[in-house]
JSON list of C-alpha atoms in Angstrom, two decimals:
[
{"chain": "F", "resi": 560, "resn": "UNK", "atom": "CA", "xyz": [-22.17, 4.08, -8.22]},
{"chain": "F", "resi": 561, "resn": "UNK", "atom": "CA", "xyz": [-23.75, 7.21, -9.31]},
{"chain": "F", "resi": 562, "resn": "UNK", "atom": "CA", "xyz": [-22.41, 10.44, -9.55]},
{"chain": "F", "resi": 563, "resn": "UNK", "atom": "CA", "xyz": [-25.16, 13.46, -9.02]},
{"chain": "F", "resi": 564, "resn": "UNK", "atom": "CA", "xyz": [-24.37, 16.79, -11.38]},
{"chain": "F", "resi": 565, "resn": "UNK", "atom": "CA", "xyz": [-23.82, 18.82, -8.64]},
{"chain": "F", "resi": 566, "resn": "UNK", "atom": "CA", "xyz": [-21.03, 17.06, -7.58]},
{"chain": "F", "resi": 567, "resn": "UNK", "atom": "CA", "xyz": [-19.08, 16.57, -10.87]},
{"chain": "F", "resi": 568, "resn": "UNK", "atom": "CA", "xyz": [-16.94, 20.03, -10.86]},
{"chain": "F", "resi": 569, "resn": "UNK", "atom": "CA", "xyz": [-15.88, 19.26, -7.48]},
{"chain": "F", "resi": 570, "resn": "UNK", "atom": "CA", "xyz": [-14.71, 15.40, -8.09]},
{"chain": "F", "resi": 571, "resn": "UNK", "atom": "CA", "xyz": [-12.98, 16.51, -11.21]},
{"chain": "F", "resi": 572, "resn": "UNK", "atom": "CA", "xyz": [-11.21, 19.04, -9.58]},
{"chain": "F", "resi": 573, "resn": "UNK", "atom": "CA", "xyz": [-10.59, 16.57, -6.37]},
{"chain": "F", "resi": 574, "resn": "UNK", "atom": "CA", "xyz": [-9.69, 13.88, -8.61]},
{"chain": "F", "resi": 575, "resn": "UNK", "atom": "CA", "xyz": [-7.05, 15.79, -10.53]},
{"chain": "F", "resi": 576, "resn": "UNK", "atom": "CA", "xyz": [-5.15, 16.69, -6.83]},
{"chain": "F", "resi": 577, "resn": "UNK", "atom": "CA", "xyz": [-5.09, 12.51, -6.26]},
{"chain": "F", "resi": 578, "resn": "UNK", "atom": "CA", "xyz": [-4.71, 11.43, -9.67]},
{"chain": "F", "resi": 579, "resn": "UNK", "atom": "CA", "xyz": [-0.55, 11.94, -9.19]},
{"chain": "F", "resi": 580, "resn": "UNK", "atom": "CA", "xyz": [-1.19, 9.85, -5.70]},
{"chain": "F", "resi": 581, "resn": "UNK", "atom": "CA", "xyz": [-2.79, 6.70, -7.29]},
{"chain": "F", "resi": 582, "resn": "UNK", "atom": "CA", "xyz": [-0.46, 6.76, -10.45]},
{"chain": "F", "resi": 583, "resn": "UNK", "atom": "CA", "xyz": [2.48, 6.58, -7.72]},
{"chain": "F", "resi": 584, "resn": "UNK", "atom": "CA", "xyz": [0.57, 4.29, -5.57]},
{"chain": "F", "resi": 585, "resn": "UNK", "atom": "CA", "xyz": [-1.20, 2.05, -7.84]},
{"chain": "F", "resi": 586, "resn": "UNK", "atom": "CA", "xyz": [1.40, 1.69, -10.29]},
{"chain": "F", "resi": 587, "resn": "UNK", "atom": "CA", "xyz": [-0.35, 3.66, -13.84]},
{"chain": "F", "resi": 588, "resn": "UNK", "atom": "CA", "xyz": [-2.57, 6.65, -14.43]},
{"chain": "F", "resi": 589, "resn": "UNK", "atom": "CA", "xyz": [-5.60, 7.31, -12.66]},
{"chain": "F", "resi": 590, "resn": "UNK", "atom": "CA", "xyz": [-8.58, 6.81, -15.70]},
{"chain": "F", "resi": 591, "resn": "UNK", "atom": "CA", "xyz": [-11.32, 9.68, -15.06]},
{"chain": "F", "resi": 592, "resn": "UNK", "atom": "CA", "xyz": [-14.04, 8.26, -13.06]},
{"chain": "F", "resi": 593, "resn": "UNK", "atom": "CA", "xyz": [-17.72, 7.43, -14.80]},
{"chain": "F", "resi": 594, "resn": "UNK", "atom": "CA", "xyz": [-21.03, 7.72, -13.30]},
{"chain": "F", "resi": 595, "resn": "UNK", "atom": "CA", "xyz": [-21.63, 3.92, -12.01]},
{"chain": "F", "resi": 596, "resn": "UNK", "atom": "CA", "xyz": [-18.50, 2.77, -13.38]},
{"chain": "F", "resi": 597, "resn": "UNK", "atom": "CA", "xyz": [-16.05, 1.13, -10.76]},
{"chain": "F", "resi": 598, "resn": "UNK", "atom": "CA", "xyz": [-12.54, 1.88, -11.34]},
{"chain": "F", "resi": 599, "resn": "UNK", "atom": "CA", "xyz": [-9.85, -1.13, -12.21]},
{"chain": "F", "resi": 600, "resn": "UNK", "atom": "CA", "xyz": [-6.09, -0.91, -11.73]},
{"chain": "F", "resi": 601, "resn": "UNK", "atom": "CA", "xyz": [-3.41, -3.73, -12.32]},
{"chain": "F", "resi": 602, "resn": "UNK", "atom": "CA", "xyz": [-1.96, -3.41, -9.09]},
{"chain": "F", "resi": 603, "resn": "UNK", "atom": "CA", "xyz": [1.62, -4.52, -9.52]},
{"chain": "F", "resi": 604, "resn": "UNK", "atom": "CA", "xyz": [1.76, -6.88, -6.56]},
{"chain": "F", "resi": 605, "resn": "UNK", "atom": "CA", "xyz": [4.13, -9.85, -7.91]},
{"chain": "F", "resi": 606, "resn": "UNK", "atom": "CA", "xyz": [7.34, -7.22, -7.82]},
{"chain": "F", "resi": 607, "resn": "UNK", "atom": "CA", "xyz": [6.27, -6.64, -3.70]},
{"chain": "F", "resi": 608, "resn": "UNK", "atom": "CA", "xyz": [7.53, -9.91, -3.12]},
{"chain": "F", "resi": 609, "resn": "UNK", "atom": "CA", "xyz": [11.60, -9.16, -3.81]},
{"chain": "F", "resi": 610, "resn": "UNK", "atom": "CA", "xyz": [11.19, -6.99, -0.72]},
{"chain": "F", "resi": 611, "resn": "UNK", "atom": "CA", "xyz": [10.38, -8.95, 2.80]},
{"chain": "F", "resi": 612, "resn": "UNK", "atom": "CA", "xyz": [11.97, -7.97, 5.70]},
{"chain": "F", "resi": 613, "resn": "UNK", "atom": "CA", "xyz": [12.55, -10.82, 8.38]},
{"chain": "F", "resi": 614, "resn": "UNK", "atom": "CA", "xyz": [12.34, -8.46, 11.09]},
{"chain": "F", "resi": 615, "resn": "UNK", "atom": "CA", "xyz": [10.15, -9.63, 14.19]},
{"chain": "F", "resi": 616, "resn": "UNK", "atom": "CA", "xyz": [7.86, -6.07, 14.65]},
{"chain": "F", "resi": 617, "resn": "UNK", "atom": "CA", "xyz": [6.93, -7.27, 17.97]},
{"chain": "F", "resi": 618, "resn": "UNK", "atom": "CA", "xyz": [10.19, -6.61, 19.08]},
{"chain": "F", "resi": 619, "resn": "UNK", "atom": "CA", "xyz": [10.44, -2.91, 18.53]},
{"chain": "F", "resi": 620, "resn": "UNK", "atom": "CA", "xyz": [8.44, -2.36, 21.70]},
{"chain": "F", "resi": 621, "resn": "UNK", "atom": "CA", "xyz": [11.05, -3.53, 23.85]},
{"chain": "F", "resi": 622, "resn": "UNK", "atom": "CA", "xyz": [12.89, 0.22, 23.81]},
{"chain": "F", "resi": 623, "resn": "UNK", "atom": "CA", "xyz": [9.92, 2.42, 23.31]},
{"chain": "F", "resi": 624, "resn": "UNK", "atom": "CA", "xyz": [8.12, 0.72, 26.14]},
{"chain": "F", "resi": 625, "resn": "UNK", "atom": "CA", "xyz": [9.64, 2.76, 29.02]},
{"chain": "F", "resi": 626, "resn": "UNK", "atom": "CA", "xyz": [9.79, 5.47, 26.93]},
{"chain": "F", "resi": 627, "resn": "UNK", "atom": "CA", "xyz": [5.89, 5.02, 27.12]},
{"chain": "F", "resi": 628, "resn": "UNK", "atom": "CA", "xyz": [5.52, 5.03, 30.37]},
{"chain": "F", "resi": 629, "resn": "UNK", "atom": "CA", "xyz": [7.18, 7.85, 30.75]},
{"chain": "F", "resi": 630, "resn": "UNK", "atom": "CA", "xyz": [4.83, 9.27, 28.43]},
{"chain": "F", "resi": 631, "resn": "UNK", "atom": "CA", "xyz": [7.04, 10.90, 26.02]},
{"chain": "F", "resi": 632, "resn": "UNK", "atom": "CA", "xyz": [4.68, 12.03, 22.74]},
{"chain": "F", "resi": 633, "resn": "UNK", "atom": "CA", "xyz": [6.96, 10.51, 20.17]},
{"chain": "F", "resi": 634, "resn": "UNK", "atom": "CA", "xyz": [7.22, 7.38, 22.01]},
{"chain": "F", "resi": 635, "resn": "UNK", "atom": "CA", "xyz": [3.14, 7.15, 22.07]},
{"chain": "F", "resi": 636, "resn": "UNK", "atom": "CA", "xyz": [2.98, 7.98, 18.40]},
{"chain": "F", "resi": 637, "resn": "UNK", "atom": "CA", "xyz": [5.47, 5.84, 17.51]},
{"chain": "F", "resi": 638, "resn": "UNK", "atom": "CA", "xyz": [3.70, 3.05, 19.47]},
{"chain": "F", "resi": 639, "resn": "UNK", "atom": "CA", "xyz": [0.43, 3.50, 17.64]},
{"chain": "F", "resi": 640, "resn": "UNK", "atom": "CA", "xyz": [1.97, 3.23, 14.45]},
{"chain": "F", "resi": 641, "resn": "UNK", "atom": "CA", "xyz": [4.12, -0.32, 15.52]},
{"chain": "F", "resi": 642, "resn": "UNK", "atom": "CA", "xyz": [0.44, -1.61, 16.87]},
{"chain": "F", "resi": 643, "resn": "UNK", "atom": "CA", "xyz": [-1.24, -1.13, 13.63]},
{"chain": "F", "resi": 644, "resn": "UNK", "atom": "CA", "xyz": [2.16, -2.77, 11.39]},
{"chain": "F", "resi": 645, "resn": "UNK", "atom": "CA", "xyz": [2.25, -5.88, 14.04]},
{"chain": "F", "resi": 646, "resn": "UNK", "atom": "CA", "xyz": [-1.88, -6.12, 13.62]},
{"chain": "F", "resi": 647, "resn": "UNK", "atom": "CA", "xyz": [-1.39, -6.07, 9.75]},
{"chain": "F", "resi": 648, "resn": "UNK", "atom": "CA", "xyz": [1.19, -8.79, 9.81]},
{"chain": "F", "resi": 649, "resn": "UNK", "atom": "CA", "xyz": [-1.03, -10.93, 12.60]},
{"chain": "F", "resi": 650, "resn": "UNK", "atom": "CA", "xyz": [-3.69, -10.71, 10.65]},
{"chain": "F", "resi": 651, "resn": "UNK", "atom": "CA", "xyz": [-2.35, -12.28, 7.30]},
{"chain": "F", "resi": 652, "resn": "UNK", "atom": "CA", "xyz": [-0.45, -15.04, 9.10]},
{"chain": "F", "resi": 653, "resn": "UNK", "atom": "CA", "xyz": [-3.36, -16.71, 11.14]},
{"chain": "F", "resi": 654, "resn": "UNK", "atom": "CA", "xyz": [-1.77, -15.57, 14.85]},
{"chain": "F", "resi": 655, "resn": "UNK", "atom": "CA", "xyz": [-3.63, -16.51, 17.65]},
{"chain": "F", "resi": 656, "resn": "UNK", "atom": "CA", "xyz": [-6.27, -14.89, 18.85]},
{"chain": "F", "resi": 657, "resn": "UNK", "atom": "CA", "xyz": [-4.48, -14.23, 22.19]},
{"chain": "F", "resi": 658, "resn": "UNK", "atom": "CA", "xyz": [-1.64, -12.28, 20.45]},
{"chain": "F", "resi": 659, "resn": "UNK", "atom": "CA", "xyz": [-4.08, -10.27, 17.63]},
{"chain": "F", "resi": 660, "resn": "UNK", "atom": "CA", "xyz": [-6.22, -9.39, 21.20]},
{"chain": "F", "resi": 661, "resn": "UNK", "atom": "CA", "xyz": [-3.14, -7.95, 23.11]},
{"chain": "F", "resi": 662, "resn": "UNK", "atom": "CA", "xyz": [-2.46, -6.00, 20.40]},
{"chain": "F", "resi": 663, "resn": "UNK", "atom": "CA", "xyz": [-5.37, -4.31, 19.51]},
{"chain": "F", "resi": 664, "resn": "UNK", "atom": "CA", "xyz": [-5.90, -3.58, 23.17]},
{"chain": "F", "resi": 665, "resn": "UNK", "atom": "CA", "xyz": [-2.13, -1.58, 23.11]},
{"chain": "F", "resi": 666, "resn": "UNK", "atom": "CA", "xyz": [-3.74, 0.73, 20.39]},
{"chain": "F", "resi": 667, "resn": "UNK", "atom": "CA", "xyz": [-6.11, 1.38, 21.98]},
{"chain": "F", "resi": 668, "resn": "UNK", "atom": "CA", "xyz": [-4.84, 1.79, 25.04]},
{"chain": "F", "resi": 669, "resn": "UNK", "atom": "CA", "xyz": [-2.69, 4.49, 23.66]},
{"chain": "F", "resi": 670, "resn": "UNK", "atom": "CA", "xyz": [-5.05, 6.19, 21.43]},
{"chain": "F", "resi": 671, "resn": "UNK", "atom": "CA", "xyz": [-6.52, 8.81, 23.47]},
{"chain": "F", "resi": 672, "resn": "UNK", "atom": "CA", "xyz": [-3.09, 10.18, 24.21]},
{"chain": "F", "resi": 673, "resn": "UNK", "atom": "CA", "xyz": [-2.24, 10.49, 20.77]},
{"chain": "F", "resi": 674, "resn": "UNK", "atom": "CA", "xyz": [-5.19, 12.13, 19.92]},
{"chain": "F", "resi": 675, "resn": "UNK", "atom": "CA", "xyz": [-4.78, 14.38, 22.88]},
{"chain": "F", "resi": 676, "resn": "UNK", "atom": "CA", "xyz": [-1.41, 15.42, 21.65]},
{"chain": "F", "resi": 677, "resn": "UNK", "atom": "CA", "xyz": [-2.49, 15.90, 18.49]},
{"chain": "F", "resi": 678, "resn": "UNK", "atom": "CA", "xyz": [-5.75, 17.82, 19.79]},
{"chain": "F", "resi": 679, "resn": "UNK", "atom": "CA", "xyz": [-3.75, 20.01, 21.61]},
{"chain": "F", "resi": 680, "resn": "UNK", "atom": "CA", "xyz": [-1.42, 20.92, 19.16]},
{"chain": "F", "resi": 681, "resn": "UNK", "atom": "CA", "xyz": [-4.55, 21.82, 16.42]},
{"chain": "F", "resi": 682, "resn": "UNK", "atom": "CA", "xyz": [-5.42, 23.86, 19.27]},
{"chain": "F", "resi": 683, "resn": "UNK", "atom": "CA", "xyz": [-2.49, 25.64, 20.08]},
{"chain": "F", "resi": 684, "resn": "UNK", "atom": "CA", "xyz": [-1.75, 26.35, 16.38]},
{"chain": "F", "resi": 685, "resn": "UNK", "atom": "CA", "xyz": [-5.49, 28.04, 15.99]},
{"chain": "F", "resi": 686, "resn": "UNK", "atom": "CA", "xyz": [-4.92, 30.19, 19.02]},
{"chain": "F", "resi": 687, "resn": "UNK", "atom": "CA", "xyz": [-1.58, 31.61, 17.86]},
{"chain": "F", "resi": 688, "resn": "UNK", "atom": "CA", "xyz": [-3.58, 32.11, 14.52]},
{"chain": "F", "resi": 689, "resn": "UNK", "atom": "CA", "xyz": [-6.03, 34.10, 16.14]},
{"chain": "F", "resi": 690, "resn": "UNK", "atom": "CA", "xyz": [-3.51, 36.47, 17.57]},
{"chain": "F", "resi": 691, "resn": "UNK", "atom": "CA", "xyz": [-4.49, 35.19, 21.08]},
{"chain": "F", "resi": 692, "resn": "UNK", "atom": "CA", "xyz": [-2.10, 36.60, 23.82]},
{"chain": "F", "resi": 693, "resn": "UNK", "atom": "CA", "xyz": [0.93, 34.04, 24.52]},
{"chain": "F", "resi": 694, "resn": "UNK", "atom": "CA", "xyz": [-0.23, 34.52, 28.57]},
{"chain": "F", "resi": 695, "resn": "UNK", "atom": "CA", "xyz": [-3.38, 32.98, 27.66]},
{"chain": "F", "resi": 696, "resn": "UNK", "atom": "CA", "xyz": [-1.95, 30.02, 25.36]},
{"chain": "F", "resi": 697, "resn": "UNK", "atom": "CA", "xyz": [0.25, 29.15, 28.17]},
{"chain": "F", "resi": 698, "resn": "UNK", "atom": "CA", "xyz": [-2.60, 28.98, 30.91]},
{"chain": "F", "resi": 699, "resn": "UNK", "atom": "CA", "xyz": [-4.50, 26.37, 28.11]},
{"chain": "F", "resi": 700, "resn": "UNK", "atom": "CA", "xyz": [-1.34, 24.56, 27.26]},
{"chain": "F", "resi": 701, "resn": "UNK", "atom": "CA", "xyz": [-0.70, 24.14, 30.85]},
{"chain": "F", "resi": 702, "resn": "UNK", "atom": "CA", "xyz": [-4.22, 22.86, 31.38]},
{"chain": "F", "resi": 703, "resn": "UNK", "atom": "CA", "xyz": [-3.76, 20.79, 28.75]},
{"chain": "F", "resi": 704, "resn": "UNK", "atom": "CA", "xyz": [-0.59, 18.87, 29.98]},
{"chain": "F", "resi": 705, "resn": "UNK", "atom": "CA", "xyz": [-2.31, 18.36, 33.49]},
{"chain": "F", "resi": 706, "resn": "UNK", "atom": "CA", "xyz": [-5.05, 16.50, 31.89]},
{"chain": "F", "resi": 707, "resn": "UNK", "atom": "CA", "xyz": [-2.53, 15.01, 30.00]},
{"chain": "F", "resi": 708, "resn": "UNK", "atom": "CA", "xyz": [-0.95, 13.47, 33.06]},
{"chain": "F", "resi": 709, "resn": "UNK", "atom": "CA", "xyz": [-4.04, 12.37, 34.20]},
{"chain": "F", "resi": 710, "resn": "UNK", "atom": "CA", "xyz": [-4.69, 10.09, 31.21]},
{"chain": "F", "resi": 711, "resn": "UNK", "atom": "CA", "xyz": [-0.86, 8.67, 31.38]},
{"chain": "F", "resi": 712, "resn": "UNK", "atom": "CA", "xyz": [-1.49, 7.87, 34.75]},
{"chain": "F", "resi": 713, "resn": "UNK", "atom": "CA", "xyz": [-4.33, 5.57, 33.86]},
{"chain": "F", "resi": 714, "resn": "UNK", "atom": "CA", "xyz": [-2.70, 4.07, 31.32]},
{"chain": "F", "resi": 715, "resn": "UNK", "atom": "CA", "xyz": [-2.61, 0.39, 31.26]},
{"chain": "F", "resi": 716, "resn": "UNK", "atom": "CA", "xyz": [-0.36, -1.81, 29.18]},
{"chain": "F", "resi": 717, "resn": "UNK", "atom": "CA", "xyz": [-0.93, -5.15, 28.29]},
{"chain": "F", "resi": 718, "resn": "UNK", "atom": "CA", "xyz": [1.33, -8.14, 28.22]},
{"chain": "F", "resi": 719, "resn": "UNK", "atom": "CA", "xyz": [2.18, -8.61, 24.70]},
{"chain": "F", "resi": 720, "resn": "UNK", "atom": "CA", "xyz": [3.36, -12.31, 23.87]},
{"chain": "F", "resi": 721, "resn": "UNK", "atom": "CA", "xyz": [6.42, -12.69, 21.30]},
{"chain": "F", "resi": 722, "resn": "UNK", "atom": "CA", "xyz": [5.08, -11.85, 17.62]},
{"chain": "F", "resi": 723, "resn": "UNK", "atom": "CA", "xyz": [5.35, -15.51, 16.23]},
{"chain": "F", "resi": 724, "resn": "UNK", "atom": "CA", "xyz": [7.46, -16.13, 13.23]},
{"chain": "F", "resi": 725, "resn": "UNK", "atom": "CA", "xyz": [6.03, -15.55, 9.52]},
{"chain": "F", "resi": 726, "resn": "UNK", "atom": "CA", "xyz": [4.58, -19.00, 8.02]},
{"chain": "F", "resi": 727, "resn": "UNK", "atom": "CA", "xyz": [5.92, -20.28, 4.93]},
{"chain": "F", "resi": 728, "resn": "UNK", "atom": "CA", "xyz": [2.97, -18.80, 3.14]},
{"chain": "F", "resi": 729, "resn": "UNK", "atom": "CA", "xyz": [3.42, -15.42, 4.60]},
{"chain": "F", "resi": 730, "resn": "UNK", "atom": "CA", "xyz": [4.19, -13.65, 1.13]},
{"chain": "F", "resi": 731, "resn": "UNK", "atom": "CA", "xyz": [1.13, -15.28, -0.69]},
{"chain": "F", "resi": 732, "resn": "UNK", "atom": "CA", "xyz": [-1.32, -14.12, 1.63]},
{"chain": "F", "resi": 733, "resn": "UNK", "atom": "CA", "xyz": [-0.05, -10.71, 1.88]},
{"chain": "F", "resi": 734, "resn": "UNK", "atom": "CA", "xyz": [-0.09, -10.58, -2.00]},
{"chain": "F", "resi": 735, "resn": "UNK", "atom": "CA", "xyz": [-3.39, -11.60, -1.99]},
{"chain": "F", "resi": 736, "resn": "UNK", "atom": "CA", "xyz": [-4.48, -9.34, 0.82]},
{"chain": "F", "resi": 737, "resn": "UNK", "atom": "CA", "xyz": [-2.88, -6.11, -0.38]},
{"chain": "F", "resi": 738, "resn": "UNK", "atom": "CA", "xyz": [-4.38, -6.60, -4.08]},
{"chain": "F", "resi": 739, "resn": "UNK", "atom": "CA", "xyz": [-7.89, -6.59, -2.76]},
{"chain": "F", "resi": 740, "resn": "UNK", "atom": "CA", "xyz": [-7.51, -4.16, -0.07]},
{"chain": "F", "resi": 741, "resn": "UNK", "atom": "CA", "xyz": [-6.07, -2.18, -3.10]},
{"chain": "F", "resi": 742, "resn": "UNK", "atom": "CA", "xyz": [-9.09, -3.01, -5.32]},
{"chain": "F", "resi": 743, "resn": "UNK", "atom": "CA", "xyz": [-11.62, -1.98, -2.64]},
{"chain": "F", "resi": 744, "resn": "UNK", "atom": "CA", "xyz": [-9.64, 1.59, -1.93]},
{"chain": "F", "resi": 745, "resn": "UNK", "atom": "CA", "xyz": [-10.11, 2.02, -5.92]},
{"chain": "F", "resi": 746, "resn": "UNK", "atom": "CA", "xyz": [-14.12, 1.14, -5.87]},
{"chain": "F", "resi": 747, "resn": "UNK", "atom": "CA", "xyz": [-14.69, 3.37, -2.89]},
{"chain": "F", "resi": 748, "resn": "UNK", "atom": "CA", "xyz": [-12.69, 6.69, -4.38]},
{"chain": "F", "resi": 749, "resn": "UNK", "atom": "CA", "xyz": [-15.52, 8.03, -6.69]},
{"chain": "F", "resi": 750, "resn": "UNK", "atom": "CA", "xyz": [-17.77, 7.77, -3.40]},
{"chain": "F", "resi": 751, "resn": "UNK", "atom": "CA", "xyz": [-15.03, 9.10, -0.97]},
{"chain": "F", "resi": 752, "resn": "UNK", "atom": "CA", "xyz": [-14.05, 12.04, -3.55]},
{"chain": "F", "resi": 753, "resn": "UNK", "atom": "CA", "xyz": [-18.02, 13.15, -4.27]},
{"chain": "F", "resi": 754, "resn": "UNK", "atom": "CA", "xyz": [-18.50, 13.37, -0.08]},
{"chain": "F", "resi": 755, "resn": "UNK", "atom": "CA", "xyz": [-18.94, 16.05, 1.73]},
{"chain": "F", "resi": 756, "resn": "UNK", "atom": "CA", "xyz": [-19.12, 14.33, 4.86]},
{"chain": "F", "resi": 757, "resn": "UNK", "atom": "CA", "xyz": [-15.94, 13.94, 7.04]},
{"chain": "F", "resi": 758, "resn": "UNK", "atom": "CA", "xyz": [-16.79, 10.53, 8.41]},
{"chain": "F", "resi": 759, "resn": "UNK", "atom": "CA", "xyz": [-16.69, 9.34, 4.79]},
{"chain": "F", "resi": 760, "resn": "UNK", "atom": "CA", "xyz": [-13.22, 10.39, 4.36]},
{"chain": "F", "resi": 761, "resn": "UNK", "atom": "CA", "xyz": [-12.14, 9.18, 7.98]},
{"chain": "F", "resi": 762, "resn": "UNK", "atom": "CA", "xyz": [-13.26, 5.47, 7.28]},
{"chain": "F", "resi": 763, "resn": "UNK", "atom": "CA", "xyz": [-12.02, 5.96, 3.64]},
{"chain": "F", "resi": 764, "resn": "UNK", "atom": "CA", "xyz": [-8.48, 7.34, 5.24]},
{"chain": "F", "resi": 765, "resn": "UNK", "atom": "CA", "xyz": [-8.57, 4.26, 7.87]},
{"chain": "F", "resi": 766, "resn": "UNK", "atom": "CA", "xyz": [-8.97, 1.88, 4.95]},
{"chain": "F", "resi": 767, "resn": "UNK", "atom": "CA", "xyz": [-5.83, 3.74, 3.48]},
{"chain": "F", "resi": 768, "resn": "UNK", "atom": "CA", "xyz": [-3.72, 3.35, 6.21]},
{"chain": "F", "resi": 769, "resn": "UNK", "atom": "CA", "xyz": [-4.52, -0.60, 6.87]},
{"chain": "F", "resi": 770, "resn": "UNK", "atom": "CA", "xyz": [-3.42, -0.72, 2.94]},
{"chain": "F", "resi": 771, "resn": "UNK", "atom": "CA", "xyz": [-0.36, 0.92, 3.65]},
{"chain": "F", "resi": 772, "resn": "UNK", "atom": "CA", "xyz": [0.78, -1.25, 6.69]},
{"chain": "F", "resi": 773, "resn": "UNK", "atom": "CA", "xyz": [-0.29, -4.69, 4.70]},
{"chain": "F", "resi": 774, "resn": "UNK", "atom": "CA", "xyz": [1.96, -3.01, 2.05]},
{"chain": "F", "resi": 775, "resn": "UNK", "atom": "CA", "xyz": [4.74, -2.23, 4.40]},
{"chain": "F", "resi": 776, "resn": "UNK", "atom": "CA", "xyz": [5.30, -6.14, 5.66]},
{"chain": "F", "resi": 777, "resn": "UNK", "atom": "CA", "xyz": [6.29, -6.85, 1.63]},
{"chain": "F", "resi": 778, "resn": "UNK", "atom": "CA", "xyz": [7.95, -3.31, 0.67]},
{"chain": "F", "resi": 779, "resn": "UNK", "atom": "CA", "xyz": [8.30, 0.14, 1.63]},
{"chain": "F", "resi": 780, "resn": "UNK", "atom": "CA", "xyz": [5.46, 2.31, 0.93]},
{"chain": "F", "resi": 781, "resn": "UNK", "atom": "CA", "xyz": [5.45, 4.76, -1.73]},
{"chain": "F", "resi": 782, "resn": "UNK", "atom": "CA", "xyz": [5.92, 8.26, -0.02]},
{"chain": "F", "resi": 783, "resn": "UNK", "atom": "CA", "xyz": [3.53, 9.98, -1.94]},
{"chain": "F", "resi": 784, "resn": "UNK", "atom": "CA", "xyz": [1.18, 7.46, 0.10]},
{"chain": "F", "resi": 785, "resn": "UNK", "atom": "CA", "xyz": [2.57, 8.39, 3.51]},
{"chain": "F", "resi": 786, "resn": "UNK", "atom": "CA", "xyz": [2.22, 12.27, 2.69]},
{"chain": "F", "resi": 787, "resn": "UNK", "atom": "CA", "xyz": [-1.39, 11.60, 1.54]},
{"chain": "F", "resi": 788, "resn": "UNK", "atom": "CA", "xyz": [-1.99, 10.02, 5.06]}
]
């Protein structure tokens, strides 16, 4: 990929804030980008393998769903996030369709309430920052938790059938999977860092995160990755 001029003071200056992120991430130094030049990393996949955690995901839900319904904010974050670990797993272990369907229809069933929440508190922060009188925060936070209650009293949960076991094959795949999700992250930086665009970054980010949750079902992942997120 090419790299115009104009942009080359801004991705060096980008790429030195990540290149501590991919050296942590990717296992060695982040090499300085050239114009039309993909970049390569060994990514250090074989050592994932000593880490895999027998844990069903699927049944994490159990306790958070009632905490759900009752629409507590941590409970729907923390839902959102088990959705996304479960649909890494289900997709590297050839689940059926039925169970990969139900859920991807619980993320998204709780995704405008996260991004409500988190709406609302970008919100709330930039009012306070504008030296906006308390009185009138509280009338839009108030709105804001009436509309809330609205939207958790349409929610709709699905019936989510038992996550099945892993296959014998589990750790190959997600070897396999991780070091080409990894390789693709790498090709698409030099694009992603010379944007200006926001969408850019946001599918670049979502990338990211499905990388970090097919990294999660063989070993923790890095926190420098998580804080990047």
């Amino acid at each position: 990929r090419q790299i115009s001029v104009a942009h080359a003071s801004r991705l060096n200056t980008l790429w030195q804030g990540l290149s501590g992120v991919v050296q942590r991430v990717f296992g060695q130094a982040a090499p300085r980008p050239a114009a039309g030049r993909p970049l390569r990393f060994r990514h250090p996949a074989r050592e994932l393998c000593r880490y895999n955690r027998r844990t069903v995901k699927g049944d994490e839900f159990r306790p958070l769903r009632e905490a759900l319904i009752r629409g507590e904010p941590e409970a729907v974050h923390e839902t959102r996030k088990l959705s996304r670990q479960v649909g890494a797993e289900l997709s590297l272990d050839g689940a059926p369709r039925k169970a990969r369907r139900a859920w991807r229809d619980l993320r998204r069933a709780v995704a405008p309430l996260r991004d409500h929440d988190v709406t609302g508190e970008h919100i709330a922060a930039a009012l306070k920052r504008l030296k906006v009188p308390q009185a009138e925060i509280g009338v839009f936070q108030d709105a804001w938790a009436h509309k809330r209650q609205g939207m958790l009293n349409d929610l709709k949960l699905p019936d989510l059938p038992r996550v099945p076991e892993r296959p014998g094959n589990f750790k190959k795949k997600a070897r396999s999977a991780i070091v080409k999700q990894a390789q693709r992250l790498q090709d698409d930086a030099v694009e992603v860092l010379a944007a200006s665009d926001s969408v850019v970054w946001h599918e670049w980010r979502k990338d990211l995160k499905q990388y970090r949750y097919t990294h999660e079902v063989l070993a923790p992942a890095p926190q420098i990755l998580k804080d990047t997120l």
